GROMACS .gro file of C-alpha atoms in nm:
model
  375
    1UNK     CA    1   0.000   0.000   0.000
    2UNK     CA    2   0.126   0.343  -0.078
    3UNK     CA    3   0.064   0.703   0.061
    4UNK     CA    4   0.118   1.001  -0.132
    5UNK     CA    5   0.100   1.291   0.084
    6UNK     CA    6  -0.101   1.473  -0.104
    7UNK     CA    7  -0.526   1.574  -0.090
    8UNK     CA    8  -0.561   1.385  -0.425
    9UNK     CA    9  -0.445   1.065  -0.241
   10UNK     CA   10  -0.644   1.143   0.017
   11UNK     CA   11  -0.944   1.209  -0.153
   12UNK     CA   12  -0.954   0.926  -0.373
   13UNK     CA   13  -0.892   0.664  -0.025
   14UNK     CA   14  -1.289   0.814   0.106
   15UNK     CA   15  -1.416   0.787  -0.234
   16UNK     CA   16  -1.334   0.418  -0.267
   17UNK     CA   17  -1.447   0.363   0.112
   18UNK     CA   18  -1.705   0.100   0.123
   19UNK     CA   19  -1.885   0.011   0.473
   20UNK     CA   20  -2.007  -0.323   0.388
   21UNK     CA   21  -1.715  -0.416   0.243
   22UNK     CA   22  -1.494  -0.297   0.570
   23UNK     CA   23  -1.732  -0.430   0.787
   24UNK     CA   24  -1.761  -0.787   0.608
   25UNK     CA   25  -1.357  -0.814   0.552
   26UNK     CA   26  -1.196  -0.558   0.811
   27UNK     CA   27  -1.021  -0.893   1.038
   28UNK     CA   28  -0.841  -1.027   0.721
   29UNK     CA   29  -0.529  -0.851   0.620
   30UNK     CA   30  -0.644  -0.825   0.268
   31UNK     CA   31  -0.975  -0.707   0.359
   32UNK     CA   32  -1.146  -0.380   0.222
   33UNK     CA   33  -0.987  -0.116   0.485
   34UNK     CA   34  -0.911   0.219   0.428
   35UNK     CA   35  -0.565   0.326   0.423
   36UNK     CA   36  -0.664   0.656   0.599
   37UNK     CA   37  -0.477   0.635   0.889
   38UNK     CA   38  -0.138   0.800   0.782
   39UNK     CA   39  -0.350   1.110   0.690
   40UNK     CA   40  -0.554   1.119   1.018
   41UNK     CA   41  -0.247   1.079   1.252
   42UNK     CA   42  -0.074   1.362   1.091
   43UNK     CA   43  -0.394   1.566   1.021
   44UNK     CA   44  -0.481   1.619   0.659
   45UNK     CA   45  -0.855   1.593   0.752
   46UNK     CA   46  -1.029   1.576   1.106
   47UNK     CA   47  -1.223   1.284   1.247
   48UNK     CA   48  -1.532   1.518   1.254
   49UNK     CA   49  -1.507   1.612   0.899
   50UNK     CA   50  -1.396   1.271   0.764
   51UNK     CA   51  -1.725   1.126   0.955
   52UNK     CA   52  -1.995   1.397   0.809
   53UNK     CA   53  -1.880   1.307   0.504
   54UNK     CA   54  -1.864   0.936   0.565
   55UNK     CA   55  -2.228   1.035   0.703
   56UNK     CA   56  -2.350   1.262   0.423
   57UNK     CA   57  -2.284   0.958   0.181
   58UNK     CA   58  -2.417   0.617   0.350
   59UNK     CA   59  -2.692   0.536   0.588
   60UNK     CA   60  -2.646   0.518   0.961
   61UNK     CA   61  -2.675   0.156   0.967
   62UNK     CA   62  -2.367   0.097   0.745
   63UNK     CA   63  -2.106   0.255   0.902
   64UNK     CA   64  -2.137   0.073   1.205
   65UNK     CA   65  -1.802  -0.079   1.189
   66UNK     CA   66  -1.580   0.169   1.040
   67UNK     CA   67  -1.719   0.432   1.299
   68UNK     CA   68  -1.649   0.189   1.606
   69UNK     CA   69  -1.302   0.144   1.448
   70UNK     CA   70  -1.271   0.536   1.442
   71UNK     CA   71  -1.419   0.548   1.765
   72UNK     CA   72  -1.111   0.359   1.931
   73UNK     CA   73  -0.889   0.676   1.807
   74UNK     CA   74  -1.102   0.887   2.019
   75UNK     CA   75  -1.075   0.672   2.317
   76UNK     CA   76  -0.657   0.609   2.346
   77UNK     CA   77  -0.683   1.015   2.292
   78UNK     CA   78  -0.939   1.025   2.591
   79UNK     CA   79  -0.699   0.834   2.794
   80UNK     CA   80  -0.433   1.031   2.694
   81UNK     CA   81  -0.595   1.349   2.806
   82UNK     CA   82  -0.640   1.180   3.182
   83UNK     CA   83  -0.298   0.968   3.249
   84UNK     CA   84  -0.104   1.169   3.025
   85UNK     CA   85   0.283   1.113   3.012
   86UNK     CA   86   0.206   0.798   3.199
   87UNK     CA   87   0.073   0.616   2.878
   88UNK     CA   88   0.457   0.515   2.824
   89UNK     CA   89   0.503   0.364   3.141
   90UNK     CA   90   0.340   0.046   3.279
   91UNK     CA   91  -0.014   0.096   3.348
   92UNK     CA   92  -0.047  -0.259   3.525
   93UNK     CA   93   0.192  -0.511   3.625
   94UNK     CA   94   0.321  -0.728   3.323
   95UNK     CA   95   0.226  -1.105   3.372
   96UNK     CA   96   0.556  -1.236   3.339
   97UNK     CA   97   0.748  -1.196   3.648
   98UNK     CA   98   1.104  -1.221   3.478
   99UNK     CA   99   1.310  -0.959   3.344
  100UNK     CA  100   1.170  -0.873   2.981
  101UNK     CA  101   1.477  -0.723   2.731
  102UNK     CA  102   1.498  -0.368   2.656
  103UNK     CA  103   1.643  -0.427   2.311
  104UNK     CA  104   1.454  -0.597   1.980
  105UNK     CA  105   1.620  -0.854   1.847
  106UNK     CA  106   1.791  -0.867   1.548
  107UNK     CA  107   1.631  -1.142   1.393
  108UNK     CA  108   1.302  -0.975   1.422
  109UNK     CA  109   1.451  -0.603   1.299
  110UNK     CA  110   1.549  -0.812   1.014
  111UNK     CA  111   1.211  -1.009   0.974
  112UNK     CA  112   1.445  -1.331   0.954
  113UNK     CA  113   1.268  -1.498   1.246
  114UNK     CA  114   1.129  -1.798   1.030
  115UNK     CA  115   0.780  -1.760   1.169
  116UNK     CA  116   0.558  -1.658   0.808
  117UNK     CA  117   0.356  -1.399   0.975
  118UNK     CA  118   0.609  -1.184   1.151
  119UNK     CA  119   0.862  -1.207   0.880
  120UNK     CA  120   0.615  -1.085   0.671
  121UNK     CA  121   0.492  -0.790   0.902
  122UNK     CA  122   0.828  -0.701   0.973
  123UNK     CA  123   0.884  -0.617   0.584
  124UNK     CA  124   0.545  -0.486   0.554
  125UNK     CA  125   0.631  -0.226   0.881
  126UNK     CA  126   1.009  -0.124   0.697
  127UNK     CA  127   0.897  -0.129   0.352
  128UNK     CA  128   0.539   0.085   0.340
  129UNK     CA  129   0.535   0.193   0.699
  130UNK     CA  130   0.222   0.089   0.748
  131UNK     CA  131   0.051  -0.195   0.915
  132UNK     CA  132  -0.309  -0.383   0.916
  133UNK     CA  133  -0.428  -0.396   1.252
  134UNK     CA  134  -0.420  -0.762   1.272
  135UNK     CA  135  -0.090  -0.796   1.206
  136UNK     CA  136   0.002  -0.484   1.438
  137UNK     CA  137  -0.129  -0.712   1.725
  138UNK     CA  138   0.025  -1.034   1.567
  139UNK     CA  139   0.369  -0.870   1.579
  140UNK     CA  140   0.308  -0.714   1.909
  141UNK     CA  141   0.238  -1.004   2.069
  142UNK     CA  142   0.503  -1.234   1.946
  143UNK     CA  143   0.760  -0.934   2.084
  144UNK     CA  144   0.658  -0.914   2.365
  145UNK     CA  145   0.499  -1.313   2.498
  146UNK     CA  146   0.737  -1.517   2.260
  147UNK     CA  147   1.051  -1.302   2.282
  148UNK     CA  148   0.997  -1.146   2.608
  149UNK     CA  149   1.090  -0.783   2.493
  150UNK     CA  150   0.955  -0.498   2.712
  151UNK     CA  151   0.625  -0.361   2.531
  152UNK     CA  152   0.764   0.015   2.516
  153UNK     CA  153   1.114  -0.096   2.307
  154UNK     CA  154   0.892  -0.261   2.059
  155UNK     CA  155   0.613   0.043   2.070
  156UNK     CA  156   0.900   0.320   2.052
  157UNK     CA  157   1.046   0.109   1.756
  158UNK     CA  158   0.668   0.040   1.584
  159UNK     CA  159   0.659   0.429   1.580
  160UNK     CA  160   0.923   0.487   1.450
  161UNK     CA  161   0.878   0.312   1.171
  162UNK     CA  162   0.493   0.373   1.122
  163UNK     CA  163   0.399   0.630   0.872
  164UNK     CA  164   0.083   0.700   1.099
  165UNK     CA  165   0.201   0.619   1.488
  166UNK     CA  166   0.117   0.867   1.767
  167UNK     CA  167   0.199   0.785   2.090
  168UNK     CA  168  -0.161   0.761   2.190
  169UNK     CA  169  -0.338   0.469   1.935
  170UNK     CA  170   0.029   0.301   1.900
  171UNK     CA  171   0.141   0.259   2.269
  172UNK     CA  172  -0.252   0.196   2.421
  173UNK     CA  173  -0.235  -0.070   2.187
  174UNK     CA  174   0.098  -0.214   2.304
  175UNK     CA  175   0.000  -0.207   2.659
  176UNK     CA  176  -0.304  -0.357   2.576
  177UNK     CA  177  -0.169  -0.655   2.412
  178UNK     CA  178   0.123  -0.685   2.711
  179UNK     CA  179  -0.110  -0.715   2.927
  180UNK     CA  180  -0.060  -0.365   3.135
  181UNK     CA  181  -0.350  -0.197   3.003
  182UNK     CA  182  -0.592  -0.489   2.985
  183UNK     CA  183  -0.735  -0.763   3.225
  184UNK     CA  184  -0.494  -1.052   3.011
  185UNK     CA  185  -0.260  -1.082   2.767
  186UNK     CA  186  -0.345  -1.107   2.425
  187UNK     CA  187  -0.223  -1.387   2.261
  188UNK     CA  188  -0.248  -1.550   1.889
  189UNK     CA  189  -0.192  -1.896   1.716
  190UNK     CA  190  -0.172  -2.023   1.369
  191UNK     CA  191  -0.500  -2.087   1.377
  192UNK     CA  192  -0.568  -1.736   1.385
  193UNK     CA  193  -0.336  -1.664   1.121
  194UNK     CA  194  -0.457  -1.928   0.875
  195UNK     CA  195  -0.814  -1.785   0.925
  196UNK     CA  196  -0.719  -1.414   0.852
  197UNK     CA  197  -0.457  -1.419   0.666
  198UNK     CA  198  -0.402  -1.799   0.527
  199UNK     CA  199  -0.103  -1.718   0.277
  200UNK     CA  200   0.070  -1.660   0.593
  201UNK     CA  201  -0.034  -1.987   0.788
  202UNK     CA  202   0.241  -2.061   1.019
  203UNK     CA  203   0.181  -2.421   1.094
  204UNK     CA  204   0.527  -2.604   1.300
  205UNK     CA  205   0.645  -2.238   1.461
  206UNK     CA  206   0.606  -2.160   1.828
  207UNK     CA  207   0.307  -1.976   1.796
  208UNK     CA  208   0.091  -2.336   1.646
  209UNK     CA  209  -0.035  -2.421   1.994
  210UNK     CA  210  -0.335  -2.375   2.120
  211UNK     CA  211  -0.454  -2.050   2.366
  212UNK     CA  212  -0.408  -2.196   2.716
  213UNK     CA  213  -0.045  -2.324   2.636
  214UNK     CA  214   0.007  -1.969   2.457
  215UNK     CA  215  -0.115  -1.807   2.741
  216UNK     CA  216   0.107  -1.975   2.968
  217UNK     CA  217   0.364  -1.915   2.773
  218UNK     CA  218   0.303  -1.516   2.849
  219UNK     CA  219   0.297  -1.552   3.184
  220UNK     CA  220   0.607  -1.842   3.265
  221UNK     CA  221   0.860  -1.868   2.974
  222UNK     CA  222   1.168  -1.671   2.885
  223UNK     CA  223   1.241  -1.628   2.517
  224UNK     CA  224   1.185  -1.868   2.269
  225UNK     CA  225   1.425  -1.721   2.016
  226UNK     CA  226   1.419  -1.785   1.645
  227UNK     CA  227   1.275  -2.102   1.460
  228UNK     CA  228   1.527  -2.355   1.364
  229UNK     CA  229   1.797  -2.325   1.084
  230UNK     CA  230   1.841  -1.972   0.847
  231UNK     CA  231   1.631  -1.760   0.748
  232UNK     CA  232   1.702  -1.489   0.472
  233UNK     CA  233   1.611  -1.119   0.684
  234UNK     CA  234   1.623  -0.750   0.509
  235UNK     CA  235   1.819  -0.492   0.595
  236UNK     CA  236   1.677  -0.245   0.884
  237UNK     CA  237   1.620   0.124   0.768
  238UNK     CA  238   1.754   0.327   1.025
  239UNK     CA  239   1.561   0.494   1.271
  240UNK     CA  240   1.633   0.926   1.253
  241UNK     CA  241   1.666   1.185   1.536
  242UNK     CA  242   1.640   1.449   1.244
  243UNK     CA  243   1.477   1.512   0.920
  244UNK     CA  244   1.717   1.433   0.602
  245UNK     CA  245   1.829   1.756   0.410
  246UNK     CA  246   1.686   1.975   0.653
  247UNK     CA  247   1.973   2.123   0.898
  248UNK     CA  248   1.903   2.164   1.272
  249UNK     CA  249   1.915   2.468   1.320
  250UNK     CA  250   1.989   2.622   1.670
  251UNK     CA  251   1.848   3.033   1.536
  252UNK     CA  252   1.504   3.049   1.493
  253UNK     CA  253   1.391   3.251   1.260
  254UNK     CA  254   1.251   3.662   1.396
  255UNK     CA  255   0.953   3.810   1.293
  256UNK     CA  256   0.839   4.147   1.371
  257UNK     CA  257   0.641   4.297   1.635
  258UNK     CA  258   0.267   4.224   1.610
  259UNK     CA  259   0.307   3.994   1.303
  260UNK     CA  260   0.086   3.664   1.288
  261UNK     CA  261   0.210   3.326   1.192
  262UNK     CA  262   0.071   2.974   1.155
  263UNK     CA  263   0.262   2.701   1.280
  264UNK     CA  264   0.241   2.427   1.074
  265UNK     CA  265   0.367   2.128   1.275
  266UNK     CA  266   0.346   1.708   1.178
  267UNK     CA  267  -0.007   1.626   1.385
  268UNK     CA  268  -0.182   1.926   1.129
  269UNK     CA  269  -0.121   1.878   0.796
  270UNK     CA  270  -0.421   2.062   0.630
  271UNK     CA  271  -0.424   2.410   0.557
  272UNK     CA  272  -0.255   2.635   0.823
  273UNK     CA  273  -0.484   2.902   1.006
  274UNK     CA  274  -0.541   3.264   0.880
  275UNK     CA  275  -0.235   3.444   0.957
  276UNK     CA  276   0.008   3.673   0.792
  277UNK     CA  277   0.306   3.406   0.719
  278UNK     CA  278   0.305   3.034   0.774
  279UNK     CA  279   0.628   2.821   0.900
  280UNK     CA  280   0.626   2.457   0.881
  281UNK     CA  281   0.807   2.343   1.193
  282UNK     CA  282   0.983   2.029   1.333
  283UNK     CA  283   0.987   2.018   1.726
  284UNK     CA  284   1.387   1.881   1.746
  285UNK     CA  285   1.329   1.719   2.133
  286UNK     CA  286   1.030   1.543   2.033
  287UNK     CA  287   1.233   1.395   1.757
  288UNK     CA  288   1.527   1.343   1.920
  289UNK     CA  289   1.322   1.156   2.212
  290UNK     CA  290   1.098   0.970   1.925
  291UNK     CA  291   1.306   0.866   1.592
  292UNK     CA  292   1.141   0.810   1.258
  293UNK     CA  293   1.217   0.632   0.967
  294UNK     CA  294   1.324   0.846   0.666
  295UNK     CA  295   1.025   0.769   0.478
  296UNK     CA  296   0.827   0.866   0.740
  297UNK     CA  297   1.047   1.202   0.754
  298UNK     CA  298   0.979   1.254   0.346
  299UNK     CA  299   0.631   1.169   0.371
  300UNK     CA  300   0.564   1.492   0.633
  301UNK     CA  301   0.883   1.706   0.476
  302UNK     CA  302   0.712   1.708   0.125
  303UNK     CA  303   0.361   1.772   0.314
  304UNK     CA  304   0.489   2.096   0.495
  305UNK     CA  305   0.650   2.176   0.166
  306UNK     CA  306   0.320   2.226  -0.004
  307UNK     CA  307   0.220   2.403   0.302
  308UNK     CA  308   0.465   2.618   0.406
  309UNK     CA  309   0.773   2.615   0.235
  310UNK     CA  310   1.076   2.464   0.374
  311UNK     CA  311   1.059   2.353   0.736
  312UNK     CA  312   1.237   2.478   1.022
  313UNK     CA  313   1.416   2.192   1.257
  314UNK     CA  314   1.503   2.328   1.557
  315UNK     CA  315   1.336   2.390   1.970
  316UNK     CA  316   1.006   2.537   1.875
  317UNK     CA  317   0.913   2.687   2.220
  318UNK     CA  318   1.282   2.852   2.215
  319UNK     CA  319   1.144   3.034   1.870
  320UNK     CA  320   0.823   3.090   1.978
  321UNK     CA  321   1.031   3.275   2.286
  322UNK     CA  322   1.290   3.413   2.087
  323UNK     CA  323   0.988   3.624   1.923
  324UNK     CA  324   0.759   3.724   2.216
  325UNK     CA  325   0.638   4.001   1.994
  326UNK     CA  326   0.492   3.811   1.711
  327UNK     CA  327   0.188   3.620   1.772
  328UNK     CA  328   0.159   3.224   1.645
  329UNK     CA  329  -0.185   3.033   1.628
  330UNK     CA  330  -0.140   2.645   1.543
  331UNK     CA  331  -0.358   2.366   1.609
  332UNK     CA  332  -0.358   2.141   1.954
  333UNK     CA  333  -0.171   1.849   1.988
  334UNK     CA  334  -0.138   1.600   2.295
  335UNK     CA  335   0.237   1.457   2.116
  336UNK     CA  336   0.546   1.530   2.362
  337UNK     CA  337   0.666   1.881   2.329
  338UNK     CA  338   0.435   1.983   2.083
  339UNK     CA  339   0.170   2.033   2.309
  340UNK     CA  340   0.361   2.317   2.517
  341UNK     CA  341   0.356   2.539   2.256
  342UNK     CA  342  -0.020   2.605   2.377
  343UNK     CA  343   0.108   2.708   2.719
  344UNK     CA  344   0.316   3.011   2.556
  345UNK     CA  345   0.115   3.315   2.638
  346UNK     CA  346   0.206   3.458   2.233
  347UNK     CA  347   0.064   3.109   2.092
  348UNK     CA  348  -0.316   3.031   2.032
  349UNK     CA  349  -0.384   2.672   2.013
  350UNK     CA  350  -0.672   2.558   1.844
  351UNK     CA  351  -0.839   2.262   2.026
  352UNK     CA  352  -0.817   1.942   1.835
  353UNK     CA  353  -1.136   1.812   1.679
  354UNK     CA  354  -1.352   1.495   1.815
  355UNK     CA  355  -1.652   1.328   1.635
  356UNK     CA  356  -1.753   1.171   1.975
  357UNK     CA  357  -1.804   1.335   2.287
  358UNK     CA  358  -1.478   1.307   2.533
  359UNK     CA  359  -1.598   1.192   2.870
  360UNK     CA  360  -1.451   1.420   3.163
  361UNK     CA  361  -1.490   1.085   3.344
  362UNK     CA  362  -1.193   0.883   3.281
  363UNK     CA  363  -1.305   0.541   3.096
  364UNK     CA  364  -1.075   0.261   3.184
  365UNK     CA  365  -1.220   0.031   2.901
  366UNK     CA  366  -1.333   0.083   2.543
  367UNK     CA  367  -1.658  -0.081   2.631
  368UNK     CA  368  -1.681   0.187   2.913
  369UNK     CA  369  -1.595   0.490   2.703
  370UNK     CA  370  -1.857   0.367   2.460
  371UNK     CA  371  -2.114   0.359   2.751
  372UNK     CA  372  -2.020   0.732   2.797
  373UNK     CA  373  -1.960   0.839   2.469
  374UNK     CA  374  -2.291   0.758   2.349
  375UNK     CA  375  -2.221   0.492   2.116
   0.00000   0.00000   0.00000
């Protein structure tokens, strides 16, 4: 699957949305999903707007599934908004008592690990950036149960590489599968596999047992390493603290006295609000705290391009400082760093959009924010 960045690709992704089709096929990782989630994370269109049109074309009773799909953004967001920070940390205790490792191994950066399914998410994740869901848990779960790697090394490294991961939907999920942000680890077999996605059965591997030995196998077992004999890997693309031709840049740029500008940062990629100049901006900490691939990096660069003009790289709050006598208006954002530039007195920050309302009750459970939400 590929993602321009551009409002043509995007447009042409909702017109070929169909509801049955997503709601019949969603599960399988060649079903009829949408591809929309690179544009959503980094904000080429709001949930809102994406759902009155979704709404304005198809009757209520079709959308069902795509909207409870959507509907999970909105509720890692909601818990973001209430434990904040603390949705990289442990939310619960693991179930394995032993020491899970910090680093991925390198069979699995390689996708050389000679189970089918991985091997071939593993490609999927370095070549396109993007994942299906299914095989986001599948890989998740295999890190973390089979190979006993801490959930956070293999969520840090899934964003990385994602073309649409945000700390919210990506490391929610990765809890949730670990077992920290859910009442059990989740856990998979080949059965599984062969039923969603059968080119990929993985009959003979570790994972073609059934769910109480699996299970088990969270809670009591170290490692299981590789299969058996040598499997042929790819090589790793590596993971960036900076965007590629774009020096970082320790001088912001000064603008005068009572002039407006629009920040135009990664999480809002649409057009920038009504202001006199506009200034596509990376946040250096964030990305020097969060690496991305360079695709990733090329798929946003030639975004703010169109936008803006060529980025800056550099400490946004020190150049929203530098220049207390300009005034900046952006749009929210929850992702680390980002989301100070709202607490800058010369910055307005445009709350981030929601197609669902956000409980001011914090909802522990999907099933419980739904309850709240409405839905």
């Amino acid at each position: 699957m590929e993602f321009p960045p551009t409002d043509g690709a995007l447009a042409a992704r909702i017109a070929a949305i169909d509801p049955v089709a997503y709601g019949r096929t969603r599960n399988r990782v060649d079903g009829a999903v949408t591809g929309l989630s690179p544009y959503l994370t980094h904000g080429f269109i709001t949930l809102p707007v994406l759902v009155a049109g979704l709404r304005a074309r198809f009757p209520a009773d079709r959308l069902g599934p795509l909207e409870e799909q959507l509907a999970w953004r909105e509720f890692f967001r909601h818990v973001w908004r209430h434990r904040g920070t603390a949705i990289v940390k442990d939310l619960g205790p693991p179930p394995w008592p032993g020491s899970y490792a910090e680093e991925i191994p390198g069979d699995v950066r390689r996708g050389a690990t000679g189970v089918p399914v991985i091997d071939a998410a593993v490609r999927e994740l370095l070549l396109a950036g993007w994942l299906h869901n299914h095989a986001r848990l599948w890989l998740a779960s295999y890190l973390v149960h089979v190979r006993k790697v801490r959930w956070r090394a293999g969520a840090d490294w899934m964003l990385g590489h994602l073309l649409d991961g945000d700390l919210a939907s990506n490391h929610l999920s990765w809890q949730w599968v670990a077992g920290t942000f859910a009442t059990k680890p989740y856990v998979f077999n080949a059965e599984n596999v062969a039923r969603f996605a059968p080119a990929l059965a993985s009959v003979g591997t570790v994972i073609d047992a059934d769910y109480p030995s699996l299970d088990a196998r969270a809670r009591t077992l170290p490692d299981a390493g590789p299969e058996p004999g040598t499997h042929e890997g790819i090589e790793e693309p590596p993971l960036l603290a900076h965007a590629p031709g774009i020096a970082h840049s320790a001088v912001p740029p000064l603008f005068r006295p009572g002039e407006t500008v629009a920040l135009v940062h990664p999480w809002c990629l649409r057009a920038p609000p009504a202001a006199e100049r506009a200034l596509a901006v990376f946040h250096a900490p964030f990305h020097e705290r969060y690496r991305w691939s360079g695709a990733r990096f090329a798929f946003v660069t030639a975004r703010m391009r169109e936008l803006a003009g060529e980025p800056w790289f550099g400490d946004v709050r020190a150049l929203v400082r530098m220049n207390r006598g300009a005034r900046f208006v952006t749009h929210a954002t929850r992702e680390t760093g980002y989301a100070k530039l709202g607490e800058e007195p010369n910055v307005t920050a445009l709350p981030e959009g929601r197609f669902l309302p956000d409980p001011d009750e914090p909802c522990g459970s999907f099933s419980a924010f739904r309850r709240r939400a409405g839905i």
